[in-house]
């Protein structure tokens, strides 16, 4: 495994909720990343780590390979890849996301 893959694996397994996104939680750089942040905030997530893929091209490409998922954002809860913005939205609407976030200890 490359250093980038090690970094990604370490990041997603060391934190309850990790979002690989374009921009930051305070200043998303694309609509899909912004939507993902809005959903996580609306769910009450307090233990969120974000990784701005625009700061490192290797991480941007590496996370796509890690999950075998071609787009950003990518959400991981308890080390498990959940999906991108559309999937996060569907899981939020069904209540499944909130259940997973509670189980991961990501809410206060």
JSON list of C-alpha atoms in Angstrom, two decimals:
[
{"chain": "A", "resi": 1, "resn": "UNK", "atom": "CA", "xyz": [0.00, 0.00, 0.00]},
{"chain": "A", "resi": 2, "resn": "UNK", "atom": "CA", "xyz": [1.19, 3.50, -0.78]},
{"chain": "A", "resi": 3, "resn": "UNK", "atom": "CA", "xyz": [1.66, 6.24, 1.80]},
{"chain": "A", "resi": 4, "resn": "UNK", "atom": "CA", "xyz": [-1.51, 7.92, 0.55]},
{"chain": "A", "resi": 5, "resn": "UNK", "atom": "CA", "xyz": [-3.52, 4.72, 0.98]},
{"chain": "A", "resi": 6, "resn": "UNK", "atom": "CA", "xyz": [-2.05, 4.29, 4.47]},
{"chain": "A", "resi": 7, "resn": "UNK", "atom": "CA", "xyz": [-3.03, 7.89, 5.32]},
{"chain": "A", "resi": 8, "resn": "UNK", "atom": "CA", "xyz": [-6.60, 7.31, 4.09]},
{"chain": "A", "resi": 9, "resn": "UNK", "atom": "CA", "xyz": [-6.97, 4.01, 5.95]},
{"chain": "A", "resi": 10, "resn": "UNK", "atom": "CA", "xyz": [-5.54, 5.51, 9.15]},
{"chain": "A", "resi": 11, "resn": "UNK", "atom": "CA", "xyz": [-7.82, 8.56, 8.87]},
{"chain": "A", "resi": 12, "resn": "UNK", "atom": "CA", "xyz": [-11.06, 6.65, 8.28]},
{"chain": "A", "resi": 13, "resn": "UNK", "atom": "CA", "xyz": [-10.37, 4.08, 10.99]},
{"chain": "A", "resi": 14, "resn": "UNK", "atom": "CA", "xyz": [-9.20, 6.58, 13.65]},
{"chain": "A", "resi": 15, "resn": "UNK", "atom": "CA", "xyz": [-12.27, 8.85, 13.61]},
{"chain": "A", "resi": 16, "resn": "UNK", "atom": "CA", "xyz": [-16.00, 8.12, 13.90]},
{"chain": "A", "resi": 17, "resn": "UNK", "atom": "CA", "xyz": [-16.95, 10.26, 10.88]},
{"chain": "A", "resi": 18, "resn": "UNK", "atom": "CA", "xyz": [-14.68, 11.33, 8.03]},
{"chain": "A", "resi": 19, "resn": "UNK", "atom": "CA", "xyz": [-15.72, 13.31, 4.97]},
{"chain": "A", "resi": 20, "resn": "UNK", "atom": "CA", "xyz": [-13.34, 13.63, 2.05]},
{"chain": "A", "resi": 21, "resn": "UNK", "atom": "CA", "xyz": [-14.58, 16.79, 0.38]},
{"chain": "A", "resi": 22, "resn": "UNK", "atom": "CA", "xyz": [-13.73, 19.73, -1.83]},
{"chain": "A", "resi": 23, "resn": "UNK", "atom": "CA", "xyz": [-13.03, 22.62, 0.51]},
{"chain": "A", "resi": 24, "resn": "UNK", "atom": "CA", "xyz": [-13.64, 22.73, 4.24]},
{"chain": "A", "resi": 25, "resn": "UNK", "atom": "CA", "xyz": [-16.69, 22.36, 6.45]},
{"chain": "A", "resi": 26, "resn": "UNK", "atom": "CA", "xyz": [-16.68, 26.13, 6.91]},
{"chain": "A", "resi": 27, "resn": "UNK", "atom": "CA", "xyz": [-16.11, 26.86, 3.22]},
{"chain": "A", "resi": 28, "resn": "UNK", "atom": "CA", "xyz": [-17.17, 24.02, 0.87]},
{"chain": "A", "resi": 29, "resn": "UNK", "atom": "CA", "xyz": [-15.82, 24.40, -2.67]},
{"chain": "A", "resi": 30, "resn": "UNK", "atom": "CA", "xyz": [-18.59, 22.48, -4.45]},
{"chain": "A", "resi": 31, "resn": "UNK", "atom": "CA", "xyz": [-22.31, 22.06, -4.05]},
{"chain": "A", "resi": 32, "resn": "UNK", "atom": "CA", "xyz": [-22.16, 18.32, -3.36]},
{"chain": "A", "resi": 33, "resn": "UNK", "atom": "CA", "xyz": [-19.62, 18.79, -0.56]},
{"chain": "A", "resi": 34, "resn": "UNK", "atom": "CA", "xyz": [-21.74, 21.61, 0.85]},
{"chain": "A", "resi": 35, "resn": "UNK", "atom": "CA", "xyz": [-24.83, 19.41, 0.80]},
{"chain": "A", "resi": 36, "resn": "UNK", "atom": "CA", "xyz": [-22.97, 16.62, 2.60]},
{"chain": "A", "resi": 37, "resn": "UNK", "atom": "CA", "xyz": [-21.83, 19.04, 5.32]},
{"chain": "A", "resi": 38, "resn": "UNK", "atom": "CA", "xyz": [-25.37, 20.42, 5.72]},
{"chain": "A", "resi": 39, "resn": "UNK", "atom": "CA", "xyz": [-26.76, 16.90, 6.19]},
{"chain": "A", "resi": 40, "resn": "UNK", "atom": "CA", "xyz": [-24.10, 15.98, 8.75]},
{"chain": "A", "resi": 41, "resn": "UNK", "atom": "CA", "xyz": [-24.68, 19.21, 10.69]},
{"chain": "A", "resi": 42, "resn": "UNK", "atom": "CA", "xyz": [-28.46, 18.67, 10.56]},
{"chain": "A", "resi": 43, "resn": "UNK", "atom": "CA", "xyz": [-27.90, 15.18, 11.94]},
{"chain": "A", "resi": 44, "resn": "UNK", "atom": "CA", "xyz": [-26.05, 16.65, 14.91]},
{"chain": "A", "resi": 45, "resn": "UNK", "atom": "CA", "xyz": [-22.59, 15.27, 14.17]},
{"chain": "A", "resi": 46, "resn": "UNK", "atom": "CA", "xyz": [-20.03, 16.65, 16.59]},
{"chain": "A", "resi": 47, "resn": "UNK", "atom": "CA", "xyz": [-17.13, 14.31, 15.86]},
{"chain": "A", "resi": 48, "resn": "UNK", "atom": "CA", "xyz": [-16.43, 15.06, 12.22]},
{"chain": "A", "resi": 49, "resn": "UNK", "atom": "CA", "xyz": [-13.07, 15.10, 10.48]},
{"chain": "A", "resi": 50, "resn": "UNK", "atom": "CA", "xyz": [-12.94, 16.60, 7.00]},
{"chain": "A", "resi": 51, "resn": "UNK", "atom": "CA", "xyz": [-10.17, 16.20, 4.47]},
{"chain": "A", "resi": 52, "resn": "UNK", "atom": "CA", "xyz": [-9.91, 18.85, 1.76]},
{"chain": "A", "resi": 53, "resn": "UNK", "atom": "CA", "xyz": [-8.92, 16.89, -1.35]},
{"chain": "A", "resi": 54, "resn": "UNK", "atom": "CA", "xyz": [-8.17, 20.12, -3.21]},
{"chain": "A", "resi": 55, "resn": "UNK", "atom": "CA", "xyz": [-5.05, 20.54, -1.06]},
{"chain": "A", "resi": 56, "resn": "UNK", "atom": "CA", "xyz": [-3.44, 17.29, -2.21]},
{"chain": "A", "resi": 57, "resn": "UNK", "atom": "CA", "xyz": [-3.91, 15.72, -5.65]},
{"chain": "A", "resi": 58, "resn": "UNK", "atom": "CA", "xyz": [-2.54, 12.38, -4.42]},
{"chain": "A", "resi": 59, "resn": "UNK", "atom": "CA", "xyz": [-5.19, 12.20, -1.71]},
{"chain": "A", "resi": 60, "resn": "UNK", "atom": "CA", "xyz": [-7.86, 13.28, -4.21]},
{"chain": "A", "resi": 61, "resn": "UNK", "atom": "CA", "xyz": [-6.97, 10.39, -6.52]},
{"chain": "A", "resi": 62, "resn": "UNK", "atom": "CA", "xyz": [-6.10, 8.00, -3.72]},
{"chain": "A", "resi": 63, "resn": "UNK", "atom": "CA", "xyz": [-9.47, 8.21, -2.01]},
{"chain": "A", "resi": 64, "resn": "UNK", "atom": "CA", "xyz": [-11.20, 7.39, -5.29]},
{"chain": "A", "resi": 65, "resn": "UNK", "atom": "CA", "xyz": [-9.08, 4.24, -5.54]},
{"chain": "A", "resi": 66, "resn": "UNK", "atom": "CA", "xyz": [-9.46, 3.40, -1.84]},
{"chain": "A", "resi": 67, "resn": "UNK", "atom": "CA", "xyz": [-13.26, 3.22, -2.05]},
{"chain": "A", "resi": 68, "resn": "UNK", "atom": "CA", "xyz": [-13.41, 2.34, -5.74]},
{"chain": "A", "resi": 69, "resn": "UNK", "atom": "CA", "xyz": [-15.76, 5.34, -6.02]},
{"chain": "A", "resi": 70, "resn": "UNK", "atom": "CA", "xyz": [-15.13, 7.97, -8.71]},
{"chain": "A", "resi": 71, "resn": "UNK", "atom": "CA", "xyz": [-16.53, 11.11, -7.10]},
{"chain": "A", "resi": 72, "resn": "UNK", "atom": "CA", "xyz": [-16.03, 13.45, -4.16]},
{"chain": "A", "resi": 73, "resn": "UNK", "atom": "CA", "xyz": [-17.40, 13.88, -1.48]},
{"chain": "A", "resi": 74, "resn": "UNK", "atom": "CA", "xyz": [-16.98, 10.51, 0.18]},
{"chain": "A", "resi": 75, "resn": "UNK", "atom": "CA", "xyz": [-18.35, 9.77, 3.64]},
{"chain": "A", "resi": 76, "resn": "UNK", "atom": "CA", "xyz": [-16.94, 7.19, 6.04]},
{"chain": "A", "resi": 77, "resn": "UNK", "atom": "CA", "xyz": [-18.65, 6.26, 9.31]},
{"chain": "A", "resi": 78, "resn": "UNK", "atom": "CA", "xyz": [-16.85, 3.94, 11.73]},
{"chain": "A", "resi": 79, "resn": "UNK", "atom": "CA", "xyz": [-14.33, 3.13, 9.00]},
{"chain": "A", "resi": 80, "resn": "UNK", "atom": "CA", "xyz": [-17.02, 2.08, 6.53]},
{"chain": "A", "resi": 81, "resn": "UNK", "atom": "CA", "xyz": [-17.48, 3.84, 3.20]},
{"chain": "A", "resi": 82, "resn": "UNK", "atom": "CA", "xyz": [-21.09, 4.95, 2.84]},
{"chain": "A", "resi": 83, "resn": "UNK", "atom": "CA", "xyz": [-21.07, 6.86, -0.43]},
{"chain": "A", "resi": 84, "resn": "UNK", "atom": "CA", "xyz": [-21.34, 10.29, -1.94]},
{"chain": "A", "resi": 85, "resn": "UNK", "atom": "CA", "xyz": [-23.79, 13.15, -1.68]},
{"chain": "A", "resi": 86, "resn": "UNK", "atom": "CA", "xyz": [-26.83, 11.38, -3.20]},
{"chain": "A", "resi": 87, "resn": "UNK", "atom": "CA", "xyz": [-26.43, 8.29, -1.02]},
{"chain": "A", "resi": 88, "resn": "UNK", "atom": "CA", "xyz": [-25.86, 10.42, 2.10]},
{"chain": "A", "resi": 89, "resn": "UNK", "atom": "CA", "xyz": [-29.04, 12.32, 1.26]},
{"chain": "A", "resi": 90, "resn": "UNK", "atom": "CA", "xyz": [-31.08, 9.12, 0.79]},
{"chain": "A", "resi": 91, "resn": "UNK", "atom": "CA", "xyz": [-29.73, 7.65, 4.04]},
{"chain": "A", "resi": 92, "resn": "UNK", "atom": "CA", "xyz": [-30.56, 10.90, 5.87]},
{"chain": "A", "resi": 93, "resn": "UNK", "atom": "CA", "xyz": [-34.14, 10.88, 4.57]},
{"chain": "A", "resi": 94, "resn": "UNK", "atom": "CA", "xyz": [-34.68, 7.24, 5.57]},
{"chain": "A", "resi": 95, "resn": "UNK", "atom": "CA", "xyz": [-33.18, 7.70, 9.05]},
{"chain": "A", "resi": 96, "resn": "UNK", "atom": "CA", "xyz": [-30.46, 5.14, 8.35]},
{"chain": "A", "resi": 97, "resn": "UNK", "atom": "CA", "xyz": [-27.69, 7.76, 8.52]},
{"chain": "A", "resi": 98, "resn": "UNK", "atom": "CA", "xyz": [-28.73, 8.95, 11.98]},
{"chain": "A", "resi": 99, "resn": "UNK", "atom": "CA", "xyz": [-28.74, 5.38, 13.27]},
{"chain": "A", "resi": 100, "resn": "UNK", "atom": "CA", "xyz": [-25.23, 4.77, 11.94]},
{"chain": "A", "resi": 101, "resn": "UNK", "atom": "CA", "xyz": [-23.96, 8.07, 13.36]},
{"chain": "A", "resi": 102, "resn": "UNK", "atom": "CA", "xyz": [-25.37, 7.20, 16.79]},
{"chain": "A", "resi": 103, "resn": "UNK", "atom": "CA", "xyz": [-23.79, 3.73, 16.69]},
{"chain": "A", "resi": 104, "resn": "UNK", "atom": "CA", "xyz": [-20.43, 5.29, 15.73]},
{"chain": "A", "resi": 105, "resn": "UNK", "atom": "CA", "xyz": [-20.60, 7.67, 18.72]},
{"chain": "A", "resi": 106, "resn": "UNK", "atom": "CA", "xyz": [-20.49, 10.70, 16.44]},
{"chain": "A", "resi": 107, "resn": "UNK", "atom": "CA", "xyz": [-23.31, 12.60, 18.16]},
{"chain": "A", "resi": 108, "resn": "UNK", "atom": "CA", "xyz": [-23.44, 14.26, 21.56]}
]
